[in-house]
Coordinates of N, CA, C and O in Angstrom, one line a residue:
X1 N 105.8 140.4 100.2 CA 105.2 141.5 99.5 C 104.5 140.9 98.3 O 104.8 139.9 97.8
X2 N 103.6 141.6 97.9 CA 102.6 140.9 96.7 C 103.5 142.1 95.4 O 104.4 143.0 95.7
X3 N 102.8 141.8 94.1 CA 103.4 142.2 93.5 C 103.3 144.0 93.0 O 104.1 144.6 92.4
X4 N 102.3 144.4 93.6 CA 102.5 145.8 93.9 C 103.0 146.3 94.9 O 102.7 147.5 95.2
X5 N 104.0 145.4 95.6 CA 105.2 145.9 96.5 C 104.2 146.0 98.5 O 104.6 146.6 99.5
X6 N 102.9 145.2 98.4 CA 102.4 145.4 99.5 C 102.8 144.0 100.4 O 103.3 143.0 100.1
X7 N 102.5 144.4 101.6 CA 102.5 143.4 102.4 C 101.5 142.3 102.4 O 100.4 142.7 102.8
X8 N 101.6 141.1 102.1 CA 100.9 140.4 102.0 C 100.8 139.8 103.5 O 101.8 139.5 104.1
X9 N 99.5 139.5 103.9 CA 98.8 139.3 105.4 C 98.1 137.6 104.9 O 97.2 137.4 104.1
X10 N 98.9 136.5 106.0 CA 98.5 135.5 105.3 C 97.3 134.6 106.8 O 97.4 134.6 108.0
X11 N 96.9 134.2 106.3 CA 95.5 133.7 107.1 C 96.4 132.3 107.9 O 97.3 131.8 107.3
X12 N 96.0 131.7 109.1 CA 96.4 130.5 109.9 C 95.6 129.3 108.8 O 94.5 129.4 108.3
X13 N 96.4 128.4 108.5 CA 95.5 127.6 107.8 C 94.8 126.4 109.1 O 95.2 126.0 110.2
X14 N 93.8 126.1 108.1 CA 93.0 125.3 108.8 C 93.9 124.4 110.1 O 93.5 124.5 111.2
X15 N 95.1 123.5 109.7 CA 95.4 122.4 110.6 C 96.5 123.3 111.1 O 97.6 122.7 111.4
X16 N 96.4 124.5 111.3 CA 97.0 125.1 112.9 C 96.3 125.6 114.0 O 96.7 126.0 115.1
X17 N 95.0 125.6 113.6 CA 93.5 126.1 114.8 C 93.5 124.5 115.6 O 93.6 123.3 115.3
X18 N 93.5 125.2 116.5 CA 93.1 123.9 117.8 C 91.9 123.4 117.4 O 91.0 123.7 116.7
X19 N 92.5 121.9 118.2 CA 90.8 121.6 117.7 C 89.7 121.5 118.8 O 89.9 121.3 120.0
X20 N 88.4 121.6 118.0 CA 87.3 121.6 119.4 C 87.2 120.5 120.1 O 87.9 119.5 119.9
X21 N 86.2 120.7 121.1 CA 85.6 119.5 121.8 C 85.4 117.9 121.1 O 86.0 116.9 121.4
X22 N 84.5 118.3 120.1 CA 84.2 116.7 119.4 C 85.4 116.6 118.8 O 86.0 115.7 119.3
X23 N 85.9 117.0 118.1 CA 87.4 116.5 117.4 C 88.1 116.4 118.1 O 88.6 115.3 117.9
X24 N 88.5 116.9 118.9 CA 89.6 115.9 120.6 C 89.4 115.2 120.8 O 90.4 114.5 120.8
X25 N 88.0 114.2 121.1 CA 87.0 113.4 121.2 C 87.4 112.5 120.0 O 88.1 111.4 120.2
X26 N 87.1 112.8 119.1 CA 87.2 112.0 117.9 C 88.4 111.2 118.0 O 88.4 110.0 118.1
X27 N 89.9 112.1 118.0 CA 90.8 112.1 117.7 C 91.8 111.0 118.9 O 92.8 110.3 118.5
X28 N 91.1 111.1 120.4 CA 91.2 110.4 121.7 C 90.4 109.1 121.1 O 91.2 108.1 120.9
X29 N 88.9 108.7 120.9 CA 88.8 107.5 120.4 C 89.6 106.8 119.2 O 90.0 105.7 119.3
X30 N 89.8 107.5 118.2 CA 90.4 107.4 117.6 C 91.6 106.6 117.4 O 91.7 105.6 116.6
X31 N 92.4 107.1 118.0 CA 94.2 106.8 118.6 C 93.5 105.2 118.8 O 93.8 104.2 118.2
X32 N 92.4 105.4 120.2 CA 92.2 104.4 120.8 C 92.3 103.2 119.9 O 93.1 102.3 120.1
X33 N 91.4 103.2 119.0 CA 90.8 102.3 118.0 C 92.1 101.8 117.5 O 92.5 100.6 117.5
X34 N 92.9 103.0 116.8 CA 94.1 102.3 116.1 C 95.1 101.7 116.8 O 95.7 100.7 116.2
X35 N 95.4 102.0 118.0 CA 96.1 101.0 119.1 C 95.7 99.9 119.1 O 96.4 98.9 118.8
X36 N 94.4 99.7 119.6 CA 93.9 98.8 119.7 C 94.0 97.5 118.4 O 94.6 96.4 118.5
X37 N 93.2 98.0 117.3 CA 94.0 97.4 116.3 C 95.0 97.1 115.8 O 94.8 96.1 115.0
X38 N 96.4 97.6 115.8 CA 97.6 96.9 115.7 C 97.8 96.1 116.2 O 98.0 95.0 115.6
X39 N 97.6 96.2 118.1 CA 97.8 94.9 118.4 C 96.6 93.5 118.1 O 96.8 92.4 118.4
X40 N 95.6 93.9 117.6 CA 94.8 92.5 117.5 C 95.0 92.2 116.0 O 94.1 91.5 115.6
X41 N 95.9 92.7 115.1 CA 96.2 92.5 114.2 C 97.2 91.3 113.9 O 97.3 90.3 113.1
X42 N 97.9 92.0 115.1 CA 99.6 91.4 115.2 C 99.6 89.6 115.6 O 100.1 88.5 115.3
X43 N 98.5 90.5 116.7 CA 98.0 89.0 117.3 C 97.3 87.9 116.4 O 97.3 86.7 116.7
X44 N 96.8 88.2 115.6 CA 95.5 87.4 114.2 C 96.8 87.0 113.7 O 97.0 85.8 113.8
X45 N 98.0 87.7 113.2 CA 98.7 87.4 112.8 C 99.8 86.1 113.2 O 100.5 85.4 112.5
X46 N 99.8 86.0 114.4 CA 101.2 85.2 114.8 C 100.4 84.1 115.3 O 101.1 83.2 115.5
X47 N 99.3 83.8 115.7 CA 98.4 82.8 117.0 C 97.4 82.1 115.9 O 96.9 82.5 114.8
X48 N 97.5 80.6 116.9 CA 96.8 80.1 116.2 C 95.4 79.9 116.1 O 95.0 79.2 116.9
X49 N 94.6 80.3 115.2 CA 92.8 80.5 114.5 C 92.4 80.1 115.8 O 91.6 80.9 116.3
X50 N 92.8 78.9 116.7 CA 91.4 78.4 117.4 C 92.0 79.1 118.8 O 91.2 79.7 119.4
X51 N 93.2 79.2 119.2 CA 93.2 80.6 120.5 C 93.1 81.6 120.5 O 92.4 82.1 121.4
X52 N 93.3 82.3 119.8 CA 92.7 83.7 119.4 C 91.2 84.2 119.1 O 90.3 84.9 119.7
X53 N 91.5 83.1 117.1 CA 90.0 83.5 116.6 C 88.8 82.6 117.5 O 88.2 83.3 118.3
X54 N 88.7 81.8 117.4 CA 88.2 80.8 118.1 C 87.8 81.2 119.4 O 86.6 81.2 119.5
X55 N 88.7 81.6 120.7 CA 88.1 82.2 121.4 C 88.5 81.0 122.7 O 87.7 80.9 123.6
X56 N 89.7 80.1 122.7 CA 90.2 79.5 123.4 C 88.9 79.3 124.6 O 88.8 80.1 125.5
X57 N 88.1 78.2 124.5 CA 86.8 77.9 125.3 C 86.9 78.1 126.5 O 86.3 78.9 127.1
X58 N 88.0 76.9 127.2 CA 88.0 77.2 128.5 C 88.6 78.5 129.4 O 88.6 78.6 130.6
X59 N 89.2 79.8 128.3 CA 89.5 80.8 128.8 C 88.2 81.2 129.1 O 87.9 81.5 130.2
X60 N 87.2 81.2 128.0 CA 85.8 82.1 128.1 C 85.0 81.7 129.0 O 84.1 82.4 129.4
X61 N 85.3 80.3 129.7 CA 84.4 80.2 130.8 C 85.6 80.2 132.1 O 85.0 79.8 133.1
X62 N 87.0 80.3 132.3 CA 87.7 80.3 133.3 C 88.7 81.6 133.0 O 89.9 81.3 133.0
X63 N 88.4 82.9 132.8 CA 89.3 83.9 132.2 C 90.7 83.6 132.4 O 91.4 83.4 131.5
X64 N 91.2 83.6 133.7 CA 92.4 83.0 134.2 C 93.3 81.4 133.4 O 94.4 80.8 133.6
X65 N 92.5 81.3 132.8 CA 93.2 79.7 132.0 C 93.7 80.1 130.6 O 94.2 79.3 129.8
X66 N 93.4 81.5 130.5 CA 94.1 81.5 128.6 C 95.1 82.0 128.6 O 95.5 82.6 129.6
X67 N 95.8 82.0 127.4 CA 97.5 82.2 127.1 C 97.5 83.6 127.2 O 96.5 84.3 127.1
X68 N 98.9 84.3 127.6 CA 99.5 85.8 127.4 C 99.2 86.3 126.2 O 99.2 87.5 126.1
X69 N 98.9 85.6 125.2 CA 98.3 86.3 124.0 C 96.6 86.7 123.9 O 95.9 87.6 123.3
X70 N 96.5 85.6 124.6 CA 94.7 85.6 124.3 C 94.3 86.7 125.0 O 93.7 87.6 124.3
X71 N 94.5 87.0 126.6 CA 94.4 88.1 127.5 C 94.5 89.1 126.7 O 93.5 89.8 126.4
X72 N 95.8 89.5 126.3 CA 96.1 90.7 125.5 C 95.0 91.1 124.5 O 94.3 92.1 124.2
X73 N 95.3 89.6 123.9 CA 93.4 90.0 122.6 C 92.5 90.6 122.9 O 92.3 91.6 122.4
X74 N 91.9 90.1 123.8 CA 90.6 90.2 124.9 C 90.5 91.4 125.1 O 89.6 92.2 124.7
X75 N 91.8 91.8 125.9 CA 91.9 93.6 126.5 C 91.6 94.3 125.2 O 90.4 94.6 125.0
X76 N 92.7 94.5 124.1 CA 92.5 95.1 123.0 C 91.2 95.6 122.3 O 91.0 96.7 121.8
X77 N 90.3 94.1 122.5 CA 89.3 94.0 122.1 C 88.1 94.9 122.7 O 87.2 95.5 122.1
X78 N 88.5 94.7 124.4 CA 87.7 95.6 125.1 C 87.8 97.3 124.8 O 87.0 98.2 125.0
X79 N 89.3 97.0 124.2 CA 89.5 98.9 124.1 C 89.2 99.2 122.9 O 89.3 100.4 122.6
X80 N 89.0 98.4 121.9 CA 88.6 99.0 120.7 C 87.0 99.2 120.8 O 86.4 100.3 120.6
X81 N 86.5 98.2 121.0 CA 84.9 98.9 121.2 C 84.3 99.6 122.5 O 83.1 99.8 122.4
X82 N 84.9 100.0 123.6 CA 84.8 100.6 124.3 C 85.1 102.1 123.9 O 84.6 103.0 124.5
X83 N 86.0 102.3 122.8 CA 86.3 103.4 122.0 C 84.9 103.7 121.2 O 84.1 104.6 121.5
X84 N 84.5 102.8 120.2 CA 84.2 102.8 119.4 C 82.6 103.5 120.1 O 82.2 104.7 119.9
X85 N 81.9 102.4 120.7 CA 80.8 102.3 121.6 C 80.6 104.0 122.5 O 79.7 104.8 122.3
X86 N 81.6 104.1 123.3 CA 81.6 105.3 124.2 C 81.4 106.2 123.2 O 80.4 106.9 123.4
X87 N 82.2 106.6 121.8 CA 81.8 107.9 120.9 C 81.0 107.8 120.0 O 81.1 108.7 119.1
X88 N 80.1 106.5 120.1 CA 79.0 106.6 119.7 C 77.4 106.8 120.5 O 76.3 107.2 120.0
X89 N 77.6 106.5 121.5 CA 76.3 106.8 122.8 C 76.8 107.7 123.7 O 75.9 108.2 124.3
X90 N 78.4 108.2 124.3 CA 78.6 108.7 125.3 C 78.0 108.4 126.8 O 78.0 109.3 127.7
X91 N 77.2 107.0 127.2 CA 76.7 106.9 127.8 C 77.4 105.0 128.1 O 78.1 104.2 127.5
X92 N 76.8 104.9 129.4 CA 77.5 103.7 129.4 C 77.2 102.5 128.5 O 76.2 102.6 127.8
X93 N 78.1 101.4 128.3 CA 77.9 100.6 127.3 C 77.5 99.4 127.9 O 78.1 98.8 128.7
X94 N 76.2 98.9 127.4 CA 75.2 97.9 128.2 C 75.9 96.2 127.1 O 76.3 96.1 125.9
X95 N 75.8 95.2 128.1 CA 76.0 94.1 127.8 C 76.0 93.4 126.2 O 76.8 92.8 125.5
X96 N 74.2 93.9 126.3 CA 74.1 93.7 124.5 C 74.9 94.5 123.6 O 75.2 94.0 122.5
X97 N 75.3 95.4 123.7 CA 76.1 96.4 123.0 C 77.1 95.8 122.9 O 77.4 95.3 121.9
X98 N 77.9 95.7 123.9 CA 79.0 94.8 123.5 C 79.2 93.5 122.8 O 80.2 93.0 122.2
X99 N 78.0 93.1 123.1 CA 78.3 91.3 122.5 C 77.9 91.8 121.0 O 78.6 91.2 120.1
X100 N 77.3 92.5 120.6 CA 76.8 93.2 119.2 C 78.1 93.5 118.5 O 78.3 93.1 117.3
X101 N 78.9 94.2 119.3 CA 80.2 94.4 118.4 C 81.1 93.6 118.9 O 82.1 93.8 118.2
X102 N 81.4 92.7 119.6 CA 82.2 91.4 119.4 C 82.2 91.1 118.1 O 83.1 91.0 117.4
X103 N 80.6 90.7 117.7 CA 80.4 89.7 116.4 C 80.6 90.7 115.4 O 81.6 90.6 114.7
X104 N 79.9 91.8 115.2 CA 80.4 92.8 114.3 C 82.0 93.2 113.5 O 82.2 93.7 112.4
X105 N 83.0 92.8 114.5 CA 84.1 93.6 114.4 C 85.1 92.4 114.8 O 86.1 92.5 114.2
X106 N 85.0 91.3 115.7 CA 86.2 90.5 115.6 C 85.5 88.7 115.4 O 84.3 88.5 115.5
X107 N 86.3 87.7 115.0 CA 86.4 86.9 115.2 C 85.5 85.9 115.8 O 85.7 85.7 117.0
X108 N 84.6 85.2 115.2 CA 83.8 84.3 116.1 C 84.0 82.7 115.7 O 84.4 82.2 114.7
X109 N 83.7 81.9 116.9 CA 83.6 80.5 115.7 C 83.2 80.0 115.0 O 82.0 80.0 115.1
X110 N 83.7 79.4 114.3 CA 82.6 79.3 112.7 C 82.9 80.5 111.8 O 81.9 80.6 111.2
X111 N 83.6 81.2 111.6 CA 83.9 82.4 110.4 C 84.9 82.1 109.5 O 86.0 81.7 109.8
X112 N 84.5 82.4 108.2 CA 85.6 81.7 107.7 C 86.6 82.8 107.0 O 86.2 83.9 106.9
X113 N 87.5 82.7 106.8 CA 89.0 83.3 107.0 C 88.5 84.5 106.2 O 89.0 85.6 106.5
X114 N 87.6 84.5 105.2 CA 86.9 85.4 104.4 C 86.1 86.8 105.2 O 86.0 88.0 105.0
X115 N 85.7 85.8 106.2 CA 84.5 86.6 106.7 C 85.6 87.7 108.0 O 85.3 88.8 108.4
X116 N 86.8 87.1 108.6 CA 87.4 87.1 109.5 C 88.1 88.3 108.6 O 88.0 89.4 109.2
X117 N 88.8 88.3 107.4 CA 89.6 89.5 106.6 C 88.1 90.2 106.9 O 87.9 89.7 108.0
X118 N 87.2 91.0 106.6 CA 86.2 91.3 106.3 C 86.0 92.5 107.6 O 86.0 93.8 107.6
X119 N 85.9 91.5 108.4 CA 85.9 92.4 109.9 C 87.2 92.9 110.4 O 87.3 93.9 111.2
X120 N 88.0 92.3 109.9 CA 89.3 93.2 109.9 C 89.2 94.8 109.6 O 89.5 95.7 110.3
X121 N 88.7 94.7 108.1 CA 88.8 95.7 107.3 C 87.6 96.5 108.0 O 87.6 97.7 107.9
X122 N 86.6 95.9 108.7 CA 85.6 96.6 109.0 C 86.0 97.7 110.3 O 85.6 98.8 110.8
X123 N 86.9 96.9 110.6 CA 87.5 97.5 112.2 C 88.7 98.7 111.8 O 89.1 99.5 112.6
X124 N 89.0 98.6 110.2 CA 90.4 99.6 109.8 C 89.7 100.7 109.4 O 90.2 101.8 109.5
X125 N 88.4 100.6 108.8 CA 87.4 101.4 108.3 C 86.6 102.2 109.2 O 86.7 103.3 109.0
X126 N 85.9 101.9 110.2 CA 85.4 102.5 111.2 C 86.4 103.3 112.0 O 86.1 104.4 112.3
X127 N 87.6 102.9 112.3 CA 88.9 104.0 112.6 C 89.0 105.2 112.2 O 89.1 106.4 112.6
X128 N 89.0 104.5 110.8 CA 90.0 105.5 109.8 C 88.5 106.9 109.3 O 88.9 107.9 108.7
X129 N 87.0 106.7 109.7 CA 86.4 107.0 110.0 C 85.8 108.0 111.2 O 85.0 109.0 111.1
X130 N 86.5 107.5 112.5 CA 86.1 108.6 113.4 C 87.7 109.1 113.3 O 87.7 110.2 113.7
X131 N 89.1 108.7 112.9 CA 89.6 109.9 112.7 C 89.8 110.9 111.4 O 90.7 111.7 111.2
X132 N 88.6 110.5 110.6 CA 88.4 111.4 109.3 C 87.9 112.9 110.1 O 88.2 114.0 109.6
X133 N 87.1 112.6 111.6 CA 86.4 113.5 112.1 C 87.3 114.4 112.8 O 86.6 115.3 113.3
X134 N 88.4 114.6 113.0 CA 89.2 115.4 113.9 C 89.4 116.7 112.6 O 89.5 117.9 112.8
X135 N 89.4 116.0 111.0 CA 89.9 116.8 110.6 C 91.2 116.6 110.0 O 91.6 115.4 110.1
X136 N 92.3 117.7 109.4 CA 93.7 117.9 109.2 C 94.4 116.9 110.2 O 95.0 115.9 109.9
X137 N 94.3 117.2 111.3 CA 95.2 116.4 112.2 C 94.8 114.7 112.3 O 95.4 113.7 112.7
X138 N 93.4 115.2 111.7 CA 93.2 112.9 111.8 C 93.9 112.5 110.7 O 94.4 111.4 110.8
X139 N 94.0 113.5 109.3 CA 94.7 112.6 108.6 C 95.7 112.0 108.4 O 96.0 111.0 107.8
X140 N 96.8 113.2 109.5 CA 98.1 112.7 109.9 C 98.1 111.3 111.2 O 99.0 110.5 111.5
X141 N 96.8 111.4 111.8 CA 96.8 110.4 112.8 C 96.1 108.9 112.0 O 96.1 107.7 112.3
X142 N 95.7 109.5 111.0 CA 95.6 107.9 110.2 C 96.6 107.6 109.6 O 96.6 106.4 109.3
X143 N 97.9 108.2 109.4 CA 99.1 107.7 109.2 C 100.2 107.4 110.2 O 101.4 107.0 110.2
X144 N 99.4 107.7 110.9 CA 99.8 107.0 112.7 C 101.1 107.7 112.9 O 102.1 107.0 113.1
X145 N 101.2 109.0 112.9 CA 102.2 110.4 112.9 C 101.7 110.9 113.8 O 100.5 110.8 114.0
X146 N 102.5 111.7 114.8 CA 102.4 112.2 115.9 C 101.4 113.4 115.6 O 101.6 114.0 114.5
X147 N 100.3 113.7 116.6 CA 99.6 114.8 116.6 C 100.0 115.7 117.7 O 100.0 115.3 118.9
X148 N 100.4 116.6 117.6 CA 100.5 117.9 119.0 C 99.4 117.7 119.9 O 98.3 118.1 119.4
X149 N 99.4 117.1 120.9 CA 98.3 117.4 122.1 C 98.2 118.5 122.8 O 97.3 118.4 123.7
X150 N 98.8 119.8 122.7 CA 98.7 120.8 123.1 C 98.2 121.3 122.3 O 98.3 122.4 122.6
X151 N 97.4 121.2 121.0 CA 96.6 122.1 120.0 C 94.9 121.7 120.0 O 94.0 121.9 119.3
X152 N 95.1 120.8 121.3 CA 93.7 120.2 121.2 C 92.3 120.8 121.7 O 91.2 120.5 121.5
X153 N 92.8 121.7 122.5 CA 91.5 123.1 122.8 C 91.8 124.1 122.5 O 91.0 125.0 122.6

């Protein structure tokens, strides 16, 4: 009751409305990205510069010859810009597109540990970016807190 004894009628706040189309979207690449990135974090983290960053040579020309870590990189790598790429064009992602954001966003040889933080941050930034876009619920998904998937249409 409000203070002349009436019924006070309270409105749904914003982050209990489902969310639309593009913010599902957002929210689905999104996740992606941040998955993605933990683990190529984890991995920068424990492996050493020239299998990982570097790009272990004979894996890149024999995929089958690189370590259980590098593979994992690789994939990761494919899913974070295949996130990134797909909800930026919605359209298929052509060769050059990808090699564009290889160098863009991870690790090449020749970078120096400087440049290598840099793209890190570039890759935590562009995340934390398409899930600014979901809205209320990205900001809990930028704190990597469970979102209701049943509130998503």
């Amino acid at each position: 009751l409000d203070t002349n004894g009436k019924p006070m009628i309270s409105k749904p706040s914003v982050a209990d409305k489902p969310l639309n189309e593009s913010q599902a979207n957002a929210l689905m690449y999104g996740k992606r990205m941040q998955t993605a990135n933990k683990i190529l974090e984890n991995l920068e983290a424990k492996n050493d510069t020239w299998d990982i960053k570097g790009g272990n040579l004979l894996a890149r020309v024999i995929p089958k010859a690189g370590s259980e870590d590098f593979k994992k990189y690789e994939q990761a790598k494919r899913n974070f810009v295949n996130a990134v790429l797909r909800k930026e064009s919605g359209a298929a992602i052509g060769k050059d597109e990808f090699e564009s954001a290889d160098k863009q966003y991870f690790p090449q040889i020749g970078d120096s540990e400087a440049v290598i933080k840099q793209k890190a941050a570039n890759r935590r930034q562009v995340t934390n970016t398409m899930l600014s876009n979901v809205g209320p619920k990205g900001e809990a998904a930028k704190k990597d807190k469970p979102v209701k998937t049943n509130d998503l249409f």
